[in-house]
Tab-separated table of N, CA, C and O in Angstrom:
chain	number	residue	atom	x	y	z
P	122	UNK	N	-16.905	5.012	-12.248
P	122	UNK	CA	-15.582	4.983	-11.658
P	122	UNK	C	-15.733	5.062	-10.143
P	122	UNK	O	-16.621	5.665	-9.540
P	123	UNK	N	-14.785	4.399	-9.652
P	123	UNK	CA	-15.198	3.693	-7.996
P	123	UNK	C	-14.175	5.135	-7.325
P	123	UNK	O	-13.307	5.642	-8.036
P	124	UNK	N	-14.441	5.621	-5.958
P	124	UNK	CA	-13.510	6.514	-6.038
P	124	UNK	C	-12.962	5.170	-4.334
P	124	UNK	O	-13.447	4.250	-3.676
P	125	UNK	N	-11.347	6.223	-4.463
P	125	UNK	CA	-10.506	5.512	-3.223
P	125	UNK	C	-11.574	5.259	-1.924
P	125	UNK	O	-12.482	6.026	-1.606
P	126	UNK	N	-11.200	3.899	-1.219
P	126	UNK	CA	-11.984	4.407	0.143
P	126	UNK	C	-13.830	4.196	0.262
P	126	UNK	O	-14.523	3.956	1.250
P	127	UNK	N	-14.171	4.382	-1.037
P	127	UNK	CA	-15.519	4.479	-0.543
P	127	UNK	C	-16.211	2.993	-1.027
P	127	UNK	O	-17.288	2.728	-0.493
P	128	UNK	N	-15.877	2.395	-1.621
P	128	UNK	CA	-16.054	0.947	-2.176
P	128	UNK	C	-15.796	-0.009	-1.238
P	128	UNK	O	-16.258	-1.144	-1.354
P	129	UNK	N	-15.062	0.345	-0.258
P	129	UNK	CA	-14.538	-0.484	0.849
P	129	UNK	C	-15.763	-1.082	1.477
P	129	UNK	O	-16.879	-0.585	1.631
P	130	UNK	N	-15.299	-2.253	1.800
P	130	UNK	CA	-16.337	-3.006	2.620
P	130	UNK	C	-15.975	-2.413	3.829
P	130	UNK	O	-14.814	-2.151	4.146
P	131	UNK	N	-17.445	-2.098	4.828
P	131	UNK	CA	-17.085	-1.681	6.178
P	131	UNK	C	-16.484	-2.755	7.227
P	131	UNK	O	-16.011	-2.389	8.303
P	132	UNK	N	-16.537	-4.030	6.851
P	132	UNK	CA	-16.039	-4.289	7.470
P	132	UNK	C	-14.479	-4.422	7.814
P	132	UNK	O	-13.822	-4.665	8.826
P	133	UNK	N	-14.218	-4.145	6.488
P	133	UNK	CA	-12.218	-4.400	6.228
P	133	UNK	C	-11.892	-2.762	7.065
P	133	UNK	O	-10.905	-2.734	7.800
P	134	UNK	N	-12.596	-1.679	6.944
P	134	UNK	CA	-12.360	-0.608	7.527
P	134	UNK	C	-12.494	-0.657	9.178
P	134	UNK	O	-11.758	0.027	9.888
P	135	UNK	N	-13.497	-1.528	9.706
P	135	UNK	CA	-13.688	-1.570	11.050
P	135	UNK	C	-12.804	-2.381	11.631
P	135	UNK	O	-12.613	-2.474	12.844
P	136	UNK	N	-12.151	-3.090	10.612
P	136	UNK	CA	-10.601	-4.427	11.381
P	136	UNK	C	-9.656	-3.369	11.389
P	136	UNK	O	-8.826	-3.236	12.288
P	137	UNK	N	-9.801	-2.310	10.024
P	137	UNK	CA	-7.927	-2.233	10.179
P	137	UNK	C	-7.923	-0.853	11.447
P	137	UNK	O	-6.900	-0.418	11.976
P	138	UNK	N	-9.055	-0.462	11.664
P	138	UNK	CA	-9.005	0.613	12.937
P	138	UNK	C	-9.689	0.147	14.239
P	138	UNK	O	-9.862	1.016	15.094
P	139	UNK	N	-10.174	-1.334	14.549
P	139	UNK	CA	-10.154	-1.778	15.329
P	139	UNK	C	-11.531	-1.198	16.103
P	139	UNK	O	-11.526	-0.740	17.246
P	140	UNK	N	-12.612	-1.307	15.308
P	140	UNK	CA	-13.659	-0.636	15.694
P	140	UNK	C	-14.074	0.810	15.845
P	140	UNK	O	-15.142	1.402	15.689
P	141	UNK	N	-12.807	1.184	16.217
P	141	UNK	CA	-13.207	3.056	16.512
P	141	UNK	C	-13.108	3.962	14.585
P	141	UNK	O	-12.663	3.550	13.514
P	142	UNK	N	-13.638	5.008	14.918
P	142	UNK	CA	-14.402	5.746	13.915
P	142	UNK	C	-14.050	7.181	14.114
P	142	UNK	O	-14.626	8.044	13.452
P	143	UNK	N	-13.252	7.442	14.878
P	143	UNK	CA	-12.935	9.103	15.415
P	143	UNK	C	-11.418	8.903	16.063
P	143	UNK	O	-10.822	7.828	16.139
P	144	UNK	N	-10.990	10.054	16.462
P	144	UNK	CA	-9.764	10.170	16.905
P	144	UNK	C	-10.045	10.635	18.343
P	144	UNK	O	-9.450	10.129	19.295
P	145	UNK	N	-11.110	11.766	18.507
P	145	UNK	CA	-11.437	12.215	19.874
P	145	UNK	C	-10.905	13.646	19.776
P	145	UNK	O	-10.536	14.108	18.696
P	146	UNK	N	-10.872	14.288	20.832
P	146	UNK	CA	-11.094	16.170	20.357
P	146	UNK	C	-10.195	16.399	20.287
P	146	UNK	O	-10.091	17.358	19.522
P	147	UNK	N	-8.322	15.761	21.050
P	147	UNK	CA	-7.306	16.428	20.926
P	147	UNK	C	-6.746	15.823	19.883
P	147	UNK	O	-5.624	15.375	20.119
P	148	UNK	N	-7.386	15.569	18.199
P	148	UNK	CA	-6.912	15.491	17.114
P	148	UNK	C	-5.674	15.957	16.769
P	148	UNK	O	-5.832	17.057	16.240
P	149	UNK	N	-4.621	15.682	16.808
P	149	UNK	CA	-3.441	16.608	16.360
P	149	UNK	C	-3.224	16.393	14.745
P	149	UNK	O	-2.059	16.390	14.345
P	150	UNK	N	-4.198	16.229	13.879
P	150	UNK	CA	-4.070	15.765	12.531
P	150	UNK	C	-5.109	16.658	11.351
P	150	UNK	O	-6.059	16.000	10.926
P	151	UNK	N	-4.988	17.879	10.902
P	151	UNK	CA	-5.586	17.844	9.493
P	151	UNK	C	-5.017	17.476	8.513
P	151	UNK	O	-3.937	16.886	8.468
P	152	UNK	N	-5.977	17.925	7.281
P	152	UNK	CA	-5.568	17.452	5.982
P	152	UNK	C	-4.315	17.740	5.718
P	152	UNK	O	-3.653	16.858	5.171
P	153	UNK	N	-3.590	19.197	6.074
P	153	UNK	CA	-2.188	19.300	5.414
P	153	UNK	C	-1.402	19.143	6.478
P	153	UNK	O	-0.420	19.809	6.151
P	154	UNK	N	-1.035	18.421	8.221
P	154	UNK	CA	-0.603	18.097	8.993
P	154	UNK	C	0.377	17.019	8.171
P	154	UNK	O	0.025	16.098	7.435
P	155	UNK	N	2.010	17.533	8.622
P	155	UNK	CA	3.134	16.967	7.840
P	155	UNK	C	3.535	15.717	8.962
P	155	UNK	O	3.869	15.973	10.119
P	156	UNK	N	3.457	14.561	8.502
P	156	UNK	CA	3.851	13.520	8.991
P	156	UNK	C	5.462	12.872	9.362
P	156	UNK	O	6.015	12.686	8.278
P	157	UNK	N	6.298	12.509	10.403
P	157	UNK	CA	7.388	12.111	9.765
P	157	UNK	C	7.438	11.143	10.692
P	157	UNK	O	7.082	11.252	11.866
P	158	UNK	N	8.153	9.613	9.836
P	158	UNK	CA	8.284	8.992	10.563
P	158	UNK	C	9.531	8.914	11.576
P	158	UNK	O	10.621	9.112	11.038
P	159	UNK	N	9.543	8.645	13.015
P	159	UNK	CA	10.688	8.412	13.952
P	159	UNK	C	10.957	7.220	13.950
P	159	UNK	O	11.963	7.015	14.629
P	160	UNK	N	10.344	5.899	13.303
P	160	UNK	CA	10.771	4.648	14.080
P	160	UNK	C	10.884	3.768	12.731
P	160	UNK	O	10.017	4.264	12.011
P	161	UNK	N	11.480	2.754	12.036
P	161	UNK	CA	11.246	1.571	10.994
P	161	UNK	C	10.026	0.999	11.287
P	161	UNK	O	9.463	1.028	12.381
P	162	UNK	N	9.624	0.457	10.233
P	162	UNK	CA	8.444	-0.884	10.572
P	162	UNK	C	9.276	-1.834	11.555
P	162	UNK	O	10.455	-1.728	11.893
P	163	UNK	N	8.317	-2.802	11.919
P	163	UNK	CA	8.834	-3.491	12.447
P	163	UNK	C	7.991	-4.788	12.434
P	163	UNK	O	6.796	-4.732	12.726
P	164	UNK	N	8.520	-5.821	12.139
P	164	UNK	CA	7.875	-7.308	11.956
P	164	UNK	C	6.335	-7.482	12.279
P	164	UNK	O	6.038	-6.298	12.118
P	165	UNK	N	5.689	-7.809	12.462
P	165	UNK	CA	3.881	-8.122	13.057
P	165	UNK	C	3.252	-6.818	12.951
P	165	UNK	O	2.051	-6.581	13.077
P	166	UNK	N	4.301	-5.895	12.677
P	166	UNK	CA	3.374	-4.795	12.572
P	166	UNK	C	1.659	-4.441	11.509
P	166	UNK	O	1.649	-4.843	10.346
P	167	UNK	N	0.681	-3.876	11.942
P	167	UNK	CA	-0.445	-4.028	10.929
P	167	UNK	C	0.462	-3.740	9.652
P	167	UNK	O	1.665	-3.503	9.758
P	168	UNK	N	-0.198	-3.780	8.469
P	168	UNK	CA	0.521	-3.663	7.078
P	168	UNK	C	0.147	-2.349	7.210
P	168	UNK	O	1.184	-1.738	7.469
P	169	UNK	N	-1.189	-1.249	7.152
P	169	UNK	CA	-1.219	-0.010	7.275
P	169	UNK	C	-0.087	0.733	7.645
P	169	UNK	O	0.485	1.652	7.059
P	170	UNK	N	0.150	0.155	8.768
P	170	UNK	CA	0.993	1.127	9.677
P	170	UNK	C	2.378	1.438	9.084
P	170	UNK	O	3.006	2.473	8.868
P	171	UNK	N	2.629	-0.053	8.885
P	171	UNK	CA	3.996	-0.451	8.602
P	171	UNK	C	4.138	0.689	6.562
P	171	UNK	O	5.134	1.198	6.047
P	172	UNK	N	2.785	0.636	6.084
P	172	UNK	CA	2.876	1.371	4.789
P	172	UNK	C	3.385	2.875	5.399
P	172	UNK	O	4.338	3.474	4.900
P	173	UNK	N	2.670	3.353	6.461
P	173	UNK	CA	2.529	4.501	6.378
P	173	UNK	C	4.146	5.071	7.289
P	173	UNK	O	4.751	6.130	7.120
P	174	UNK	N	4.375	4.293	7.934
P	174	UNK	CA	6.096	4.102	8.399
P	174	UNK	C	6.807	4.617	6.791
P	174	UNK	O	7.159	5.724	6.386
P	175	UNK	N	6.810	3.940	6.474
P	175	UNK	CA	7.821	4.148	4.886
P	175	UNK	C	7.220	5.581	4.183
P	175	UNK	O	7.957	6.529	3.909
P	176	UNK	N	6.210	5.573	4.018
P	176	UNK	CA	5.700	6.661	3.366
P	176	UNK	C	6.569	7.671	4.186
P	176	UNK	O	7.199	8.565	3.622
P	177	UNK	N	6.574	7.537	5.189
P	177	UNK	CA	6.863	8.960	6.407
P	177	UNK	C	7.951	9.341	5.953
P	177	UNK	O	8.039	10.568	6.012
P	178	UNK	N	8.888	8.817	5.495
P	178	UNK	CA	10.081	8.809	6.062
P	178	UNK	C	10.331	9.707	5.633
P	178	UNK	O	11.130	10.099	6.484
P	179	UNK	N	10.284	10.925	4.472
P	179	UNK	CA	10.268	12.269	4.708
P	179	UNK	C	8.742	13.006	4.891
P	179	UNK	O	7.718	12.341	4.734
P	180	UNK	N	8.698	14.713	5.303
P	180	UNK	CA	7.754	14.786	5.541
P	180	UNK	C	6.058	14.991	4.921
P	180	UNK	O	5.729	16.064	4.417
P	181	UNK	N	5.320	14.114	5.009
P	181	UNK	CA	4.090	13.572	3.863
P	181	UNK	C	2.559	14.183	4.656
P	181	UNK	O	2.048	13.922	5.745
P	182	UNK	N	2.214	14.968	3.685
P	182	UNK	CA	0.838	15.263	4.218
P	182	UNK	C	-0.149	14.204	4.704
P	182	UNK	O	0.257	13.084	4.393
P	183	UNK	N	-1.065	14.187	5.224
P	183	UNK	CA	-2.375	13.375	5.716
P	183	UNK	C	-2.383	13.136	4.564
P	183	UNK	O	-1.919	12.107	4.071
P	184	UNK	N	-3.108	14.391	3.726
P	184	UNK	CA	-3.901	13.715	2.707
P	184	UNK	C	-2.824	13.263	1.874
P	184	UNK	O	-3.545	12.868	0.958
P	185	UNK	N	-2.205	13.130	1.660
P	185	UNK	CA	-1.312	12.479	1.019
P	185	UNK	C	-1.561	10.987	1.087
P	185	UNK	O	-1.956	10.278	0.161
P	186	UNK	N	-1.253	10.598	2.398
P	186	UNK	CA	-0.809	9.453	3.005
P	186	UNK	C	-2.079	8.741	2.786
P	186	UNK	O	-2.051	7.587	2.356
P	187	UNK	N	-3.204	9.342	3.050
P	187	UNK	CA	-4.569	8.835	2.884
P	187	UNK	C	-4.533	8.277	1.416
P	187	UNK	O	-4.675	7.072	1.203
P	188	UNK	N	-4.349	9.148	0.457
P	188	UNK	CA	-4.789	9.113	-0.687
P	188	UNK	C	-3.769	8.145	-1.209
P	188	UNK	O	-4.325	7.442	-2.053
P	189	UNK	N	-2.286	7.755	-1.037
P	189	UNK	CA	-1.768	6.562	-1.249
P	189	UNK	C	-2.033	5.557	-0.744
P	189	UNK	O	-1.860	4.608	-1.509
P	190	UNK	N	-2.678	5.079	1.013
P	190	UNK	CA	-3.171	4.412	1.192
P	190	UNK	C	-4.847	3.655	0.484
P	190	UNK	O	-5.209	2.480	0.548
P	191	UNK	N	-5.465	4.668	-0.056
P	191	UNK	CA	-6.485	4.418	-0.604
P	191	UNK	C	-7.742	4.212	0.097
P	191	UNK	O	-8.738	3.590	-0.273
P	192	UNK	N	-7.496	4.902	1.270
P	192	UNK	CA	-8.259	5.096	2.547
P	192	UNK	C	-8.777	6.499	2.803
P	192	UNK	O	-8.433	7.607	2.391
P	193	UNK	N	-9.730	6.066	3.634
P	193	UNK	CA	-10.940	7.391	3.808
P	193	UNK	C	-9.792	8.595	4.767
P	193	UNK	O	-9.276	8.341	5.855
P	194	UNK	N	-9.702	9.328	4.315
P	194	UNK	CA	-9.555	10.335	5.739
P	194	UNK	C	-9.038	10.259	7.206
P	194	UNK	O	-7.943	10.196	7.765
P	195	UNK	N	-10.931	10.310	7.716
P	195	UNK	CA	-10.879	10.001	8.853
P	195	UNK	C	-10.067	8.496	8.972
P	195	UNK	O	-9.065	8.497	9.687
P	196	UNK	N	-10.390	7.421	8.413
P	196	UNK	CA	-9.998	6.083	8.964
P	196	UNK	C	-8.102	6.251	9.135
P	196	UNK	O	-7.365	5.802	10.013
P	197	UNK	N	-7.804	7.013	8.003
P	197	UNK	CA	-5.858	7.254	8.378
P	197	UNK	C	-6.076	8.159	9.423
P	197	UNK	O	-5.703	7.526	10.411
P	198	UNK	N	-6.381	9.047	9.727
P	198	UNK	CA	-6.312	9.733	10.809
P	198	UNK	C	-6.417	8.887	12.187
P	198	UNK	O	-5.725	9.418	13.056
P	199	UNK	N	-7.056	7.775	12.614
P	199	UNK	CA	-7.455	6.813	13.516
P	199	UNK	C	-6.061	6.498	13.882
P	199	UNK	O	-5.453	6.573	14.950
P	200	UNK	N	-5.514	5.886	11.939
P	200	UNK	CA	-4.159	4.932	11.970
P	200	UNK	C	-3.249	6.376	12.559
P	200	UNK	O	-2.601	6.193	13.589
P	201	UNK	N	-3.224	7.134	12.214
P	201	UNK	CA	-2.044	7.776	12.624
P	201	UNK	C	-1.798	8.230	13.968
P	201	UNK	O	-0.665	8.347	14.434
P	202	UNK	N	-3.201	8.567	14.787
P	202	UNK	CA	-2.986	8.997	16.327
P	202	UNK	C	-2.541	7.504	16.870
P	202	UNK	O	-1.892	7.476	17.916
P	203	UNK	N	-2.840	6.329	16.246
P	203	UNK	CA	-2.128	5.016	16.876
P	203	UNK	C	-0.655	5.127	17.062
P	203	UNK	O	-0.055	4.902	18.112
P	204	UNK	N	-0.209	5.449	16.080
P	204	UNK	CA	1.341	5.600	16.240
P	204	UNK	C	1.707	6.710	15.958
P	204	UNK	O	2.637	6.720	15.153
P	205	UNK	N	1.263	7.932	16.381
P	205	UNK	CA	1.582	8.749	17.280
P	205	UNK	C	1.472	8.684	19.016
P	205	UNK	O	2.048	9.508	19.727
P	206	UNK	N	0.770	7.744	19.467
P	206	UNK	CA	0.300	7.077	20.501
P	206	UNK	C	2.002	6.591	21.083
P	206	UNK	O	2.650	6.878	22.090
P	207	UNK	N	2.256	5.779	19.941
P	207	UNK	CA	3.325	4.791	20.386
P	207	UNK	C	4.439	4.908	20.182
P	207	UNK	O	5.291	4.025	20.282
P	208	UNK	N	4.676	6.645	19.686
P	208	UNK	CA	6.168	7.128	19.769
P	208	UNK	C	6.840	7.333	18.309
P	208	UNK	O	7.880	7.961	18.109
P	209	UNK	N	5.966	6.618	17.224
P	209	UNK	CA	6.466	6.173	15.899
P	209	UNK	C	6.469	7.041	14.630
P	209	UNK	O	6.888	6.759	13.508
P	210	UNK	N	5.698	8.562	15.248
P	210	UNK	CA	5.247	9.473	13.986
P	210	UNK	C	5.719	10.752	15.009
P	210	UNK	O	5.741	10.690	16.239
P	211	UNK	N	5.963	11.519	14.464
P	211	UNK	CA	5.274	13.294	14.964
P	211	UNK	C	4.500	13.557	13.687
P	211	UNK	O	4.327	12.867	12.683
P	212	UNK	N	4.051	14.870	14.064
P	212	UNK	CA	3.367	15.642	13.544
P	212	UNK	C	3.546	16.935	13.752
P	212	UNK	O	3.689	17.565	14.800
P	213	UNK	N	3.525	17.254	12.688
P	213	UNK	CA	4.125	18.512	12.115
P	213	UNK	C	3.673	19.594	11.422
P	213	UNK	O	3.755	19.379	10.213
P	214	UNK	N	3.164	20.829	11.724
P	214	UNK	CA	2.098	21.284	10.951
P	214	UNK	C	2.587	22.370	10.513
P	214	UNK	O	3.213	23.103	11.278
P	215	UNK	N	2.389	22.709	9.118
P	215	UNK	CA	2.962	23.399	8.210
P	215	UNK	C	3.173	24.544	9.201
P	215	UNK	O	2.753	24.642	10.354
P	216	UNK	N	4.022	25.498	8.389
P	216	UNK	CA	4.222	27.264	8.989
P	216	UNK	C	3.730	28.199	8.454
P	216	UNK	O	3.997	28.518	7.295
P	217	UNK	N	2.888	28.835	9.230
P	217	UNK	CA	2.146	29.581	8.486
P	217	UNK	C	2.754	30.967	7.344
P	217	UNK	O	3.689	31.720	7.616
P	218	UNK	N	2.032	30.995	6.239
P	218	UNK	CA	2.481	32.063	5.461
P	218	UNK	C	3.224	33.773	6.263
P	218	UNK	O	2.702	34.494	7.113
P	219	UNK	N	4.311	33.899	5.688
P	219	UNK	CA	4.327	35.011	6.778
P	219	UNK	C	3.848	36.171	5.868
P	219	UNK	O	3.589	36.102	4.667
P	220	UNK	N	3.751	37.778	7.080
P	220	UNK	CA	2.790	38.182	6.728
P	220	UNK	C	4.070	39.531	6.537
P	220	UNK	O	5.021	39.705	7.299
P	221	UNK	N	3.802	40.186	5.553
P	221	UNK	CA	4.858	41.334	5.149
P	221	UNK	C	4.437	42.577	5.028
P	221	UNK	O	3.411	43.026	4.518
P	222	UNK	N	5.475	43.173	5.632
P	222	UNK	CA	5.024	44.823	5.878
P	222	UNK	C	5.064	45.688	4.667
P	222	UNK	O	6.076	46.222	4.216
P	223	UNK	N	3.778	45.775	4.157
P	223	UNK	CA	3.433	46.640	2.887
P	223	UNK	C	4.595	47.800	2.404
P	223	UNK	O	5.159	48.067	1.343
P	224	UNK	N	4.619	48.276	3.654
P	224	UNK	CA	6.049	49.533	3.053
P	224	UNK	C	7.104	48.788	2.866
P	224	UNK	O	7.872	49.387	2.113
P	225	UNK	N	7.509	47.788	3.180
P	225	UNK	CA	8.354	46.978	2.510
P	225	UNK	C	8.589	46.291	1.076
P	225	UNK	O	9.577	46.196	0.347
P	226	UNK	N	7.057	45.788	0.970
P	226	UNK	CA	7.234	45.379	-0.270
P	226	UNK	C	7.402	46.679	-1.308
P	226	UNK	O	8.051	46.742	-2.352
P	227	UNK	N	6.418	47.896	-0.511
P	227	UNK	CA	6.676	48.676	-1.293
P	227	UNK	C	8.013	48.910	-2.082
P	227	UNK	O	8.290	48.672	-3.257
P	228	UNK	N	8.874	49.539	-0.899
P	228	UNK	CA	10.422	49.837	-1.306
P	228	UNK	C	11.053	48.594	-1.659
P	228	UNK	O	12.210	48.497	-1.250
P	229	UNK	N	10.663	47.752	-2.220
P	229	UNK	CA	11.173	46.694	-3.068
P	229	UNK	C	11.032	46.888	-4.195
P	229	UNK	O	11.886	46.911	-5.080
P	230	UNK	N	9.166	47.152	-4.295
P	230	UNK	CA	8.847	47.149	-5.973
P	230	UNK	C	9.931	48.677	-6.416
P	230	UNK	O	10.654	48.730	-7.411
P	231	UNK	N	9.780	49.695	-5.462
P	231	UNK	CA	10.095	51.002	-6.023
P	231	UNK	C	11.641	51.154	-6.437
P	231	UNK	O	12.124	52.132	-7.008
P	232	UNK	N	12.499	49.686	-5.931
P	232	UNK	CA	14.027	49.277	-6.239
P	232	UNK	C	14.087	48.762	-7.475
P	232	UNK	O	14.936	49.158	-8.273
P	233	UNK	N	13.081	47.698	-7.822
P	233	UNK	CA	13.181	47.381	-8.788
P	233	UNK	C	12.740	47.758	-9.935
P	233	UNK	O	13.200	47.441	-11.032
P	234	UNK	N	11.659	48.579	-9.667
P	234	UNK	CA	11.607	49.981	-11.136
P	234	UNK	C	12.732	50.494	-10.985
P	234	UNK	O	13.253	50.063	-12.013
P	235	UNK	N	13.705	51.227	-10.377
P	235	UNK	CA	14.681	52.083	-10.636
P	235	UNK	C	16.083	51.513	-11.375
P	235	UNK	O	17.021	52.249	-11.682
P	236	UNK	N	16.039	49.902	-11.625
P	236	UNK	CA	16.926	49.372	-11.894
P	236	UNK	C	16.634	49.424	-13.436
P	236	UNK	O	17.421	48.912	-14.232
C-alpha cells in the first residue's frame, strides 16, 4: 500500500512548489496551525492553491489540508506561506489548553459529592 505523498514523482512536487523545499525560519505553520481562507480562488490560479482556498473556508488544520491534498507536509507548508504571502490565508494557531486552579476544581468536585 502506497502511502499519500510519497509515490510522487519529484518532479510533479518540484513544479507545484516551484523549486523551493523549505519555508525558511519565520515558518508561521505547524501541524495543528488552523488555516482560514480570506480570499475565493480565482481563475489561473495553481489548482493546489485554488484546492486549498476552498478547503479553508472554515478553519482546517495543516495536517488536514495536507492529508486531503495528498501531499507531503513540508511541500503544503511551501503552498501555504505562498498565500499567506499574498494576503489569501491567515493563520491561526490553536489556544492553548487553559490551566485551572486545583482548589477550584477542588470545590467543584466537593459540590458535586454534596449533591
Amino acid at each position: 500500500m502506497s502511502r499519500p505523498g510519497r509515490d510522487d514523482a519529484p518532479d510533479r512536487l518540484y513544479t507545484i512548489t516551484g523549486g523551493r523545499t523549505s519555508t525558511g525560519p519565520d515558518d508561521p505553520f505547524d501541524l495543528v496551525t488552523l488555516v482560514v481562507a480570506e480570499s475565493e480562488p480565482v481563475p489561473g490560479m495553481q489548482s493546489e492553491h485554488a484546492a486549498i482556498l476552498r478547503m479553508a473556508e472554515l478553519p482546517t488544520a495543516v495536517v488536514e489540508i495536507a492529508a486531503e491534498l495528498r501531499l507531503p507536509v513540508s511541500i503544503t507548508k511551501v503552498l501555504l506561506c505562498d498565500l499567506l504571502a499574498a494576503g489569501r490565508v491567515s493563520a491561526r494557531h490553536p489556544r492553548a489548553a487553559a490551566v485551572y486552579d486545583p482548589d477550584i476544581l477542588e470545590q467543584v468536585l466537593v459540590g458535586l459529592r454534596n449533591l
